[in-house]
Coordinates of C-alpha atoms in Angstrom, one line a residue:
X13 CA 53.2 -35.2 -48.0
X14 CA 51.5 -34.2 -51.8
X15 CA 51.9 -30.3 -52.0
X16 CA 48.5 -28.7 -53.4
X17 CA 48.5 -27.3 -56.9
X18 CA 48.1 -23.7 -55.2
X19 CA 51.6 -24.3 -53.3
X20 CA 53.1 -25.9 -56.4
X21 CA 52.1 -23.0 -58.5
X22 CA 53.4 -20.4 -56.1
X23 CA 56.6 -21.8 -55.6
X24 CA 56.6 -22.3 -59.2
X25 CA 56.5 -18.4 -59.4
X26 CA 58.9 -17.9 -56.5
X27 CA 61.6 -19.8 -58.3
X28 CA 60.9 -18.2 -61.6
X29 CA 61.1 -14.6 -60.2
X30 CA 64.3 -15.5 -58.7
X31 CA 65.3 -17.2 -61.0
X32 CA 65.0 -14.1 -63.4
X33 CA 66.3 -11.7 -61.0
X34 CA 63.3 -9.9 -59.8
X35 CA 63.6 -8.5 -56.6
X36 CA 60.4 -8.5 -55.3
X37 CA 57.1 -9.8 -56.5
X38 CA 53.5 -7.6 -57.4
X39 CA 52.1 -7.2 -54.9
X40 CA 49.3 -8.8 -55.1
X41 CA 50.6 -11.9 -56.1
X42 CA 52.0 -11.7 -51.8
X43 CA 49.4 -13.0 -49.0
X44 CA 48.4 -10.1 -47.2
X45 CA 48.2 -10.3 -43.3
X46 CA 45.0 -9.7 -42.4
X47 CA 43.6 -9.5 -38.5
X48 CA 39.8 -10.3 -38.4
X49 CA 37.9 -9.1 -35.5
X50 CA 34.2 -8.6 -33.9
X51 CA 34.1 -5.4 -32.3
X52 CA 31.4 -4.8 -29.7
X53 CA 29.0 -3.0 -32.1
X54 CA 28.2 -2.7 -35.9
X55 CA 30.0 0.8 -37.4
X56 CA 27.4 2.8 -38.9
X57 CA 28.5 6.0 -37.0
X58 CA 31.8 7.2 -38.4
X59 CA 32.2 10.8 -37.4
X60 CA 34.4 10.9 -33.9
X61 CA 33.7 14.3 -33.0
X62 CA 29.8 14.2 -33.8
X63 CA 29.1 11.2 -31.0
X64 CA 30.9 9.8 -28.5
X65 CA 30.2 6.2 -29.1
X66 CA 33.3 3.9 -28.6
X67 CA 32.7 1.9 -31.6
X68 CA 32.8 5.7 -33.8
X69 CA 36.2 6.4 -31.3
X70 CA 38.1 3.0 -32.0
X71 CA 37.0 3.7 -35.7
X72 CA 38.7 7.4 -35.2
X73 CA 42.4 6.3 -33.6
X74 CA 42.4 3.3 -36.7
X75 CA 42.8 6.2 -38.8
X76 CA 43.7 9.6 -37.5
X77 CA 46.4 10.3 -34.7
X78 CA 46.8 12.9 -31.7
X79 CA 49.0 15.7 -30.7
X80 CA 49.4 14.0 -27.4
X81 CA 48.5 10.5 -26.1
X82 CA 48.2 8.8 -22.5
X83 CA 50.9 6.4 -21.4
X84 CA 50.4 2.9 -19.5
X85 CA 51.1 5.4 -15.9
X86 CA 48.7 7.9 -16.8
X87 CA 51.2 10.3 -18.2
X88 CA 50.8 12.6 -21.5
X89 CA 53.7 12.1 -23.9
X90 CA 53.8 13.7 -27.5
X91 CA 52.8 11.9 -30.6
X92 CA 52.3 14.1 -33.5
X93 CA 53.8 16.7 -31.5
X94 CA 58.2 17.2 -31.7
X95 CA 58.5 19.8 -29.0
X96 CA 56.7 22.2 -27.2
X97 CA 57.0 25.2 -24.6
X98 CA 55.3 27.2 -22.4
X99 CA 56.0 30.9 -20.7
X100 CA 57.4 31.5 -17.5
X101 CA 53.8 33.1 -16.7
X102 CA 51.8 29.6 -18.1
X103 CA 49.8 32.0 -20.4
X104 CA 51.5 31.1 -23.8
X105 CA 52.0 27.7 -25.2
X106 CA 53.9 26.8 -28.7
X107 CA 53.7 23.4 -30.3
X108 CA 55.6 22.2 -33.0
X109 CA 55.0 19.4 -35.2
X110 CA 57.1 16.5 -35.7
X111 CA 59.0 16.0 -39.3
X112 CA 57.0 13.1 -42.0
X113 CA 53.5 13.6 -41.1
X114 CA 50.8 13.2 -44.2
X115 CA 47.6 12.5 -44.7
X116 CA 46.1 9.3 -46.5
X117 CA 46.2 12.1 -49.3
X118 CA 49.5 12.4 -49.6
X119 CA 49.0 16.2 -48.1
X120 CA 51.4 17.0 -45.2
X121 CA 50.1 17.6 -41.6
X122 CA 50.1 21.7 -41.3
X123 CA 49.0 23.6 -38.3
X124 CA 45.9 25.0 -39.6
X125 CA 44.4 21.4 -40.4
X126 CA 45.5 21.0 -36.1
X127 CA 44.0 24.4 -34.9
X128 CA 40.8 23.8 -37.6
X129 CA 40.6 20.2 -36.0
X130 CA 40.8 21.7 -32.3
X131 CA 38.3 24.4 -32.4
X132 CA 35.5 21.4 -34.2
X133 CA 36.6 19.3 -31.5
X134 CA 36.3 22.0 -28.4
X135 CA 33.2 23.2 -29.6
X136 CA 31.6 19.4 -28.7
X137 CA 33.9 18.3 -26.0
X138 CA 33.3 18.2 -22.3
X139 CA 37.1 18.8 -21.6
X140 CA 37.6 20.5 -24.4
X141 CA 35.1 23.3 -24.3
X142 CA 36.6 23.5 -20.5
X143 CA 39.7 24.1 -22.5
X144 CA 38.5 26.5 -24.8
X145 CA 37.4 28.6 -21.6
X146 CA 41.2 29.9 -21.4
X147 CA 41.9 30.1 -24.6
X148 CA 42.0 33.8 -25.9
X149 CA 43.6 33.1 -28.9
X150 CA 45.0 29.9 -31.3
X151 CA 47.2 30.8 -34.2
X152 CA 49.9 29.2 -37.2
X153 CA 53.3 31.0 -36.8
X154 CA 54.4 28.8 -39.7
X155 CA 53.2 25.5 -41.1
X156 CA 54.4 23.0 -38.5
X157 CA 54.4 25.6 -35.3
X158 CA 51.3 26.6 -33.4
X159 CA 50.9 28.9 -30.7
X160 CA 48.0 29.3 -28.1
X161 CA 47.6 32.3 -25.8
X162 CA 45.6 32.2 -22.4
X163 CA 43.5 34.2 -20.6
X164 CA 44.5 32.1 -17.1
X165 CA 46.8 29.4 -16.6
X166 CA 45.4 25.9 -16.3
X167 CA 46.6 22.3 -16.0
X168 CA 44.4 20.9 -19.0
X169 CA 46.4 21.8 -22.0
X170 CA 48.2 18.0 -21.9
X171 CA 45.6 16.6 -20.4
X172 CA 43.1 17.6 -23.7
X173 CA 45.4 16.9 -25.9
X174 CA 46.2 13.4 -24.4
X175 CA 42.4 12.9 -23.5
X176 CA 42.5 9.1 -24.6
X177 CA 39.3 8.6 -25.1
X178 CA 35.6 10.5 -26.1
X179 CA 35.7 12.8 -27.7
X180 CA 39.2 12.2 -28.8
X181 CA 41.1 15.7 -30.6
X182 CA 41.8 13.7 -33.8
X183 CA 43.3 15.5 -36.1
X184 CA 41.6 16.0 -39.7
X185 CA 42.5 18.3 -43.0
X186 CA 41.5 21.6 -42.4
X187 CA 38.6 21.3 -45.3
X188 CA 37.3 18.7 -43.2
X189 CA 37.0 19.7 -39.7
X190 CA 35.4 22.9 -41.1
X191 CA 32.4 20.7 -40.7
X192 CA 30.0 21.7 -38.3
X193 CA 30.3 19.8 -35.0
X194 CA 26.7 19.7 -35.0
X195 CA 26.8 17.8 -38.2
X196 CA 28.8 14.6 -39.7
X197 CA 31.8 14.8 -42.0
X198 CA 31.5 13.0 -45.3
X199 CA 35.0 12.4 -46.3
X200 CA 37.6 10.0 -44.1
X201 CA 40.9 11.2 -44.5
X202 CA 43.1 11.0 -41.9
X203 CA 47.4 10.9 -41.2
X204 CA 46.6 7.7 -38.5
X205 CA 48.4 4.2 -39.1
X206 CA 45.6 3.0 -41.0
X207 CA 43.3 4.2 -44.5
X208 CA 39.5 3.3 -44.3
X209 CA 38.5 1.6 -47.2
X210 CA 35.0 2.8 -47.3
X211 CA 34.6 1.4 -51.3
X212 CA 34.6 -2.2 -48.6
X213 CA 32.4 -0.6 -45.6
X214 CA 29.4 -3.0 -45.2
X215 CA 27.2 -1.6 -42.3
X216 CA 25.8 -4.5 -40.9
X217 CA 28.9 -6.6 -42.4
X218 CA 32.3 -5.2 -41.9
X219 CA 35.0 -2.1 -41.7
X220 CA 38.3 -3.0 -43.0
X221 CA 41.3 -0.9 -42.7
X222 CA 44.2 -1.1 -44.3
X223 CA 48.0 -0.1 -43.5
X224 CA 49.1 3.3 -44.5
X225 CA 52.4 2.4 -45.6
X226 CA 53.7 6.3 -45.5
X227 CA 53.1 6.2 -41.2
X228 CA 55.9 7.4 -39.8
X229 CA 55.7 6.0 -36.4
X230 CA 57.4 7.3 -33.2
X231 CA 60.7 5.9 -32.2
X232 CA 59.2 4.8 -28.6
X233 CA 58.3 2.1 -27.7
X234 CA 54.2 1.0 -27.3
X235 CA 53.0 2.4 -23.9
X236 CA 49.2 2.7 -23.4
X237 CA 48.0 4.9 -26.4
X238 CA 51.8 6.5 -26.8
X239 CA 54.6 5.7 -28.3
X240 CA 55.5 4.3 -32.1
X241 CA 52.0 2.8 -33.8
X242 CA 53.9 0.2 -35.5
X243 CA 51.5 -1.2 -38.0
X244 CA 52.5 -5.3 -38.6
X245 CA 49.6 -6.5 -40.4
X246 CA 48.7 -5.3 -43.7
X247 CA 45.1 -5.4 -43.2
X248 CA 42.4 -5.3 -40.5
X249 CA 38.5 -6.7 -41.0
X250 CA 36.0 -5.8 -38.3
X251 CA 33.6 -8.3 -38.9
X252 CA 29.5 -7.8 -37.7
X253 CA 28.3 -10.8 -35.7
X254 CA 25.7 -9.9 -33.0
X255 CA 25.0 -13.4 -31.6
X256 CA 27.4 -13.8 -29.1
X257 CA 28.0 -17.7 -29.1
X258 CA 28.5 -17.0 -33.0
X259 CA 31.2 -14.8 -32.1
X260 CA 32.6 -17.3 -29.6
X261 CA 32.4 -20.3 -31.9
X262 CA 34.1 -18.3 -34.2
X263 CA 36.4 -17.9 -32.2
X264 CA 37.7 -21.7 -31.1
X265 CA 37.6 -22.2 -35.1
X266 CA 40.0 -19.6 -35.6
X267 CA 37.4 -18.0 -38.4
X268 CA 38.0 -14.6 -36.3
X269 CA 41.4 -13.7 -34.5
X270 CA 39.6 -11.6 -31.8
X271 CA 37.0 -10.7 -29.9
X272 CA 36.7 -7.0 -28.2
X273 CA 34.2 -7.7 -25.7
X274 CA 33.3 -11.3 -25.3
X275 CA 29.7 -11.7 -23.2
X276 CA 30.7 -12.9 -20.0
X277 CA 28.6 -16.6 -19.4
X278 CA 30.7 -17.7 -22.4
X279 CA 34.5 -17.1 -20.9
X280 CA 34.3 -20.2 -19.8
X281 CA 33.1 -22.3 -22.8
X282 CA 36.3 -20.4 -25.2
X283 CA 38.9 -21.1 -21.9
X284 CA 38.3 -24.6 -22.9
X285 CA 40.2 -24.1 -26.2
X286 CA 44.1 -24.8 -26.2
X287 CA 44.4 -21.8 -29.3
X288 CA 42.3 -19.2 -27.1
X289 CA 44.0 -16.9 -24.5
X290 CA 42.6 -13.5 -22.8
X291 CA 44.0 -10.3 -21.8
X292 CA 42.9 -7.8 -19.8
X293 CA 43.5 -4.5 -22.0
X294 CA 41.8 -2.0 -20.2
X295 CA 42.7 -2.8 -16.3
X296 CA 41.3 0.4 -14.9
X297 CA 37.8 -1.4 -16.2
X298 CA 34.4 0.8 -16.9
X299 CA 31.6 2.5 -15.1
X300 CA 27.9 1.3 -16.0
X301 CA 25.6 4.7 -16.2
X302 CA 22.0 5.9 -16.7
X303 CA 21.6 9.3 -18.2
X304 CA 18.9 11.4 -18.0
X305 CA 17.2 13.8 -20.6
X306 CA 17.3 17.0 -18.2
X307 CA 14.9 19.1 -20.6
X308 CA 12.1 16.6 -20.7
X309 CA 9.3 16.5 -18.3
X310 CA 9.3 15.1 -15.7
X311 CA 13.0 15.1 -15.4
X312 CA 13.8 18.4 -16.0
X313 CA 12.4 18.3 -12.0
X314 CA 16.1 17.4 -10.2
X315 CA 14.4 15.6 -7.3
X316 CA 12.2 13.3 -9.5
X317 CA 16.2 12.7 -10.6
X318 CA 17.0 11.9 -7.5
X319 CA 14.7 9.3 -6.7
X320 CA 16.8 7.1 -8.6
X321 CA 19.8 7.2 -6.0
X322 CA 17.1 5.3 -3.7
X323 CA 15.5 3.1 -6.2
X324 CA 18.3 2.0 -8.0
X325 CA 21.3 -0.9 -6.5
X326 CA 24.4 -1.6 -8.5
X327 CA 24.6 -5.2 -7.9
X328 CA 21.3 -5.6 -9.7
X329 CA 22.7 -4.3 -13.1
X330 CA 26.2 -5.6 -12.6
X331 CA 24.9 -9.6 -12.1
X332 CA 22.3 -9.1 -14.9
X333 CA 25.0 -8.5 -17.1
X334 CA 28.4 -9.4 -15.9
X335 CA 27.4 -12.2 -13.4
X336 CA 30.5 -13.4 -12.3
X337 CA 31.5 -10.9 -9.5
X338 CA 35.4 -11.3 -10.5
X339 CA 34.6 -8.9 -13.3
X340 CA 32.6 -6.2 -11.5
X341 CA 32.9 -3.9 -8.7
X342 CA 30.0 -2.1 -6.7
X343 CA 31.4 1.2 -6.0
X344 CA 28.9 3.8 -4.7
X345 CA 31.5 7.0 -5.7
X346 CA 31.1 9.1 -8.7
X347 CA 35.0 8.6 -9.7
X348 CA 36.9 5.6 -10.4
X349 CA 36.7 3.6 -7.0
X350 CA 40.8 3.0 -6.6
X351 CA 41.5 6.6 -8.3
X352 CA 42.5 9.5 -6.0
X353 CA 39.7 11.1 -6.3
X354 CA 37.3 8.4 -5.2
X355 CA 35.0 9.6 -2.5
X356 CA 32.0 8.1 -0.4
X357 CA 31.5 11.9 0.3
X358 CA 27.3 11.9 0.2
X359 CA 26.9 8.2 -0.7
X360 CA 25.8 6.3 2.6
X361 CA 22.1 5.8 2.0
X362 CA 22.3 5.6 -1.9
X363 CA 21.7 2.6 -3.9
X364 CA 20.3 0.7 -1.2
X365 CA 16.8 -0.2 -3.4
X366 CA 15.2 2.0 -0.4
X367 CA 11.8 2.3 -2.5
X368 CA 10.4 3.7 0.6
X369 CA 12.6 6.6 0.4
X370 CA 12.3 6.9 -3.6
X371 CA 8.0 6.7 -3.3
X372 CA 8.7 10.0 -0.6
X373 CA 10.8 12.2 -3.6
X374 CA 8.0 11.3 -6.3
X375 CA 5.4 12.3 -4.2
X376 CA 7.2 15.2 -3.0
X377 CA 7.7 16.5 -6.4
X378 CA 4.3 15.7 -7.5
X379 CA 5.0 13.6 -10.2
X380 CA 2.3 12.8 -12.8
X381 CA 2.6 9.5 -13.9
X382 CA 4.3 10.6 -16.8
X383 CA 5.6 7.6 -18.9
X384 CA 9.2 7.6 -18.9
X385 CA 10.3 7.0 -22.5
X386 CA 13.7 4.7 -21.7
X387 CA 15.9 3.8 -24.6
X388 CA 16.9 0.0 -24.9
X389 CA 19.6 -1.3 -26.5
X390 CA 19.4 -4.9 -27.6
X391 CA 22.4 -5.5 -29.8
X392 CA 25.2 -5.0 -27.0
X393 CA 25.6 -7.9 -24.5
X394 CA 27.5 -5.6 -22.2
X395 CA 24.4 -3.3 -22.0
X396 CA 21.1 -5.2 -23.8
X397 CA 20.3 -6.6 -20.1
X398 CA 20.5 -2.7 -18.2
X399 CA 17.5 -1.0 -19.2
X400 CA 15.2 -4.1 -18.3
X401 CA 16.6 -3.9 -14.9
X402 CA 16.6 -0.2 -14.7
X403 CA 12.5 -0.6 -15.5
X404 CA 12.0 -3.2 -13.6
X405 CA 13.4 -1.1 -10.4
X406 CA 11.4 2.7 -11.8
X407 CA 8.4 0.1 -11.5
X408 CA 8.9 -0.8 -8.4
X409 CA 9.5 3.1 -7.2
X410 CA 6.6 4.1 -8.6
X411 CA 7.3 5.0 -11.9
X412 CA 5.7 4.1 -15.3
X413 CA 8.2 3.5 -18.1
X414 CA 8.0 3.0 -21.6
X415 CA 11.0 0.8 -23.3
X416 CA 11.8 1.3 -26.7
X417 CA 14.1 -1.3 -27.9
X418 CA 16.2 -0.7 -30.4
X419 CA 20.0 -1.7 -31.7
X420 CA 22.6 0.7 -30.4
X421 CA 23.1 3.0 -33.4
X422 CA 19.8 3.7 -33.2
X423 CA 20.2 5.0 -29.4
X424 CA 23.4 7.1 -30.8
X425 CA 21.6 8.9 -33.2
X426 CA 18.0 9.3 -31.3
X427 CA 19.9 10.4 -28.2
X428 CA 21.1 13.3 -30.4
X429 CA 17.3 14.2 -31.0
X430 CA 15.9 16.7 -28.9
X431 CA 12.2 16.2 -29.6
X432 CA 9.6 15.8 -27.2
X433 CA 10.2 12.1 -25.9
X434 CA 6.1 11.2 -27.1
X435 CA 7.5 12.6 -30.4
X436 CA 10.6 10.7 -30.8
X437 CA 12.5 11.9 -28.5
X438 CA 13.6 10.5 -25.0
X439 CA 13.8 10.5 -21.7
X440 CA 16.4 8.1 -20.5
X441 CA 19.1 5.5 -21.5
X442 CA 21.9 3.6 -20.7
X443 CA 25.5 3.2 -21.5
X444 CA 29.1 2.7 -20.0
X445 CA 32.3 4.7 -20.1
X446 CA 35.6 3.4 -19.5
X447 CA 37.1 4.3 -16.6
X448 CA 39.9 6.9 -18.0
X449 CA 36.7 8.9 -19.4
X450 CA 35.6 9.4 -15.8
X451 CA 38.2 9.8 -13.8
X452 CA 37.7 13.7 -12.6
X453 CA 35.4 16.3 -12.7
X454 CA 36.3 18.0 -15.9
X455 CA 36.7 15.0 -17.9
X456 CA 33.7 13.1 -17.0
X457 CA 31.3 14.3 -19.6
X458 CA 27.7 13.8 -18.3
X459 CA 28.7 16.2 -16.0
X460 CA 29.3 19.4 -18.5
X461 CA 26.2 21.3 -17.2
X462 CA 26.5 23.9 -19.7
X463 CA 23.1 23.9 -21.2
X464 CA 23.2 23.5 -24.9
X465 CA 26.3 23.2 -25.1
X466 CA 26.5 20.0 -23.0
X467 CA 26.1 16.5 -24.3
X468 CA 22.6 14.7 -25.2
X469 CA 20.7 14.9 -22.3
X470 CA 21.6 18.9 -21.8
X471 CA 22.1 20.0 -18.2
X472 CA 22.1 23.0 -17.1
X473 CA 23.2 24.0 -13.7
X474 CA 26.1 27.1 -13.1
X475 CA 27.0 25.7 -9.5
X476 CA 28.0 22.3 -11.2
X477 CA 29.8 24.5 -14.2
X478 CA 31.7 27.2 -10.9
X479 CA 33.2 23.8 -9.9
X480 CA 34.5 22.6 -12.5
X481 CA 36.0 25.5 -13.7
X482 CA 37.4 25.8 -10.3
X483 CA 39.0 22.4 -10.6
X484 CA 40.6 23.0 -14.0
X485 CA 42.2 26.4 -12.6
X486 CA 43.8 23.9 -9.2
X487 CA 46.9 22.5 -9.4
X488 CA 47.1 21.1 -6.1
X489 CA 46.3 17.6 -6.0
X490 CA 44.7 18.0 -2.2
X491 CA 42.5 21.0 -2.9
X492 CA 41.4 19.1 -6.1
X493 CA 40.2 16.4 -4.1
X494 CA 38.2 18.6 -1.9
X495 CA 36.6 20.1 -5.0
X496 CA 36.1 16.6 -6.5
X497 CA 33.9 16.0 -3.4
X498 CA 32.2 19.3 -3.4
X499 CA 31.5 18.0 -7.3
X500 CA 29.9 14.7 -6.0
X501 CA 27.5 16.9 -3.6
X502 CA 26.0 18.8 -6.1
X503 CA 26.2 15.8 -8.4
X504 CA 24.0 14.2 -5.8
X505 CA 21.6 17.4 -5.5
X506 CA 21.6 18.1 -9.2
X507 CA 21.9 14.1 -11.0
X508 CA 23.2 14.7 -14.4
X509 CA 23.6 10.8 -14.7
X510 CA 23.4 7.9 -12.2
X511 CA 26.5 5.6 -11.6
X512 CA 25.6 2.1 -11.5
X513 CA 28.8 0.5 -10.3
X514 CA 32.2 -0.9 -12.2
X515 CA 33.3 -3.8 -14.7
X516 CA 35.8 -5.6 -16.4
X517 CA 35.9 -8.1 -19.4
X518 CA 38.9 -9.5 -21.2
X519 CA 39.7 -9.8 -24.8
X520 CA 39.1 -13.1 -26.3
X521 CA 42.0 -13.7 -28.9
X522 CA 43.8 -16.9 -31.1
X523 CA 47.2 -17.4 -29.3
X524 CA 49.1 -16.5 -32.7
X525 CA 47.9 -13.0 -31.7
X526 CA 50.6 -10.7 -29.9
X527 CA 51.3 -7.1 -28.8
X528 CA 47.7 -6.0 -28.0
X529 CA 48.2 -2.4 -26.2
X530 CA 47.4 -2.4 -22.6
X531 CA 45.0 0.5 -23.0
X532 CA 41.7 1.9 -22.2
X533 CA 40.7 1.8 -25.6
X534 CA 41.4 -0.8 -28.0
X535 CA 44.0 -0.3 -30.8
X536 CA 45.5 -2.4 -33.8
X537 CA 48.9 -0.9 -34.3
X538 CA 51.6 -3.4 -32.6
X539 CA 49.1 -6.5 -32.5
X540 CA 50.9 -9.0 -34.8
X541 CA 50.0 -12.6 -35.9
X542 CA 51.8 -15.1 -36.4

């Protein structure tokens, strides 16, 4: 076989570097590794702590890390963090952080860049401003030790830490997370396994990332989102294509190396390529939800809210968009159906499509007619085909509803908006969580009820709030299960959100790809390609 004049030249300047003794060439004159992959949505959003959206939270573990992290069995193990204590008494905590940690700057890691990062994050957080309720005091005894003082013990401190997915606690230089939480950062430094190279960041095209080659990874091995964040590619390219079958077709040509969330019709058209395998990365799967704008007429009316436990069926949304019942699950409870605290507590005559039942609640709360102003998202196959559906049933019910379709960053940053939903604003939308976001009462965060401090959408209900904080202060597993059910009740009487069932989708990838973490988010550090 001829070699090409590109091989002949390079080995030309193999043998030449050799032969002069060099040790090592430029290195750019080396082929970097580079992983290419389509995410599930364009990054446009790139402040973690401001929103919530997964696409801003995969963007946020590429290049920040965590005190703590959740293993493949649930359990919190430290990453940033070397050791840690507590008092005999529970009320007084000390962290100290592990030798070699430093910034894509070059600055080291210190305590007040972790307790600057902590309060930003708390102050937006379901689980975190939960947290925060304990807290009497945060403080630097010297630049890698913190300590935090409490007012009551609780079992949350791991647990918040470790909280794997939105809003993560990344942690950011002090000068950055002095940023209002109620406003976005404008500078992307982080001490994570990767540096953003936002001179390359094409909204609309691609995110690349490149390996931070002064990580200093944990000696563990990979175990959900714990352990060492081995880096073993030198560069990672999330590439923008919104047409599905693109993305697929990519795919089989081995153009892209992976894709996050491949639209379901089209598993079996990329099983028919010998270079194409799947995995199932997130086991646990996700939870389908509508979320209601609680400060807009008429749904600041909690039984107009409630009509949609009647109206609405989960199989409906789940076939629309997954189809193939091997990837979803209709599950009636609010929690993870499989979880402990999974309960059909309340849930006998809901989403039954009882429109009967749904016409009663409207009429009973005398509702106007008002045009329900419902969000649509048509850029995201695992959620463009919900909102039709969820009009399609209002309709029937009696409701009038206006969709608005836009692409998904658009629903991120017009769910922030608190204008009147005739004025910009909103009334409804929906989205999904994955299941380790919703598997309790305090970390499932459309059920913060705490007014303005709560996420878009704002409830604001102090029963909802009295439970929750009585399930953070429980350690017993059995009394937590009973307040988990008293939670669904008034979940039920007050609807923060409407759960529309569970699903599951594999990652597409080329079978030169390896390591992918087994996680319920989706991570780049130990994936390597051959």
């Amino acid at each position: 076989m001829k070699m090409s004049f590109a091989k002949r030249a390079a080995s030309a300047l193999l043998f030449a570097a050799a032969a002069a003794g060099l040790q090592a060439l430029p290195q750019a004159a080396l082929a970097q590794k580079t992983l290419t992959v389509v995410m599930h949505s364009d990054l446009k959003i790139v402040d973690p702590i401001w929103t919530t959206a997964y696409i801003t939270r995969n963007h946020g573990y590429m290049i920040y890390d965590t005190l703590f992290a959740m293993d493949a069995k649930g359990e919190y193990k430290p990453q940033m963090v070397d050791k840690w204590s507590v008092s005999k008494d529970e009320l007084s905590w000390s962290f100290t952080l592990r030798d070699g940690l430093l910034f894509h700057d070059g600055k080291p890691v210190t305590s007040d860049d972790v307790i600057a990062s902590l309060k930003r994050w708390a102050a937006k957080d379901a689980l975190g401003q939960k947290l925060w309720s304990f807290v009497t005091e945060i403080k630097a005894v010297n630049p890698k030790t913190f300590e935090i003082k409490l007012n009551s013990p609780t079992g949350l401190m791991l647990m918040a830490f470790g909280k794997p997915s939105s809003n993560v606690p990344f942690i950011m230089p002090a000068r950055i997370a002095a940023t209002s939480p109620n406003e976005q950062i404008k500078e992307y430094v982080g001490s994570g396994p990767f540096v953003f190279k936002t001179d390359e960041w094409k909204p609309g095209d691609k995110a690349v990332y490149v390996k931070f080659d002064k990580y200093k990874p944990r000696a563990e091995p990979v175990s959900g989102m714990a352990g060492g964040k081995v880096v073993k590619v030198d560069r990672v390219e999330w590439k923008v294509i919104n047409d599905q079958q693109t993305a697929a077709n990519a795919l089989v040509k081995g153009e892209v190396d992976i894709v996050e969330i491949p639209s379901h019709d089209l598993l079996p058209v990329m099983a028919k390529s010998a270079d194409v395998k799947f995995v199932d990365a997130n086991p646990l799967g996700n939870q389908f939800v509508f979320r209601f704008n609680t400060t807009a007429k008429p749904f600041d009316n909690a039984k107009i809210r409630q009509a949609l436990f009647y109206a609405f069926n989960q199989e409906d949304f789940l076939k629309a968009v997954v189809g193939d019942a091997k990837y979803y699950k209709l599950c009636k409870p609010l929690f993870i159906c499989g979880t402990p605290l999974a309960s059909e507590v309340g849930m006998k005559d809901k989403f039954e499509s009882n429109m009967k039942k749904a016409r009663e609640l409207l009429a009973e709360a005398k509702y106007d007619g008002t045009p329900i102003v419902l969000l649509h998202s048509t850029d995201l196959a695992v959620l463009t085909n919900l909102a039709p559906v969820a009009k399609s049933l209002m309709e029937k019910a009696g409701f009038k509803v206006d969709m608005q379709s836009m692409d998904w960053q658009t629903v991120v940053a017009r769910r922030a908006k608190r204008d009147l939903p005739s004025q910009g604003g909103w009334h409804a939308f929906l989205t999904s969580w994955v299941a380790a976001d919703v598997l309790n009462p305090v970390s499932t965060a459309f059920l913060n009820s705490s007014c303005d401090k709560a996420l878009f959408g704002w409830p604001c209900d102090e029963r909802m709030e009295l439970l929750r904080d009585q399930f953070a202060r429980m350690g017993d597993p059995g009394k937590q299960k009973a307040i988990a059910e008293a939670v669904q009740l008034r979940y039920l009487e007050y609807p923060t959100h409407v759960n529309l069932g569970q699903w599951y989708a594999p990652m597409a990838m080329r079978k030169n790809i390896d390591g992918v973490p087994i996680a319920p988010v989706t991570a780049f550090w130990n994936v390597s390609k051959k």
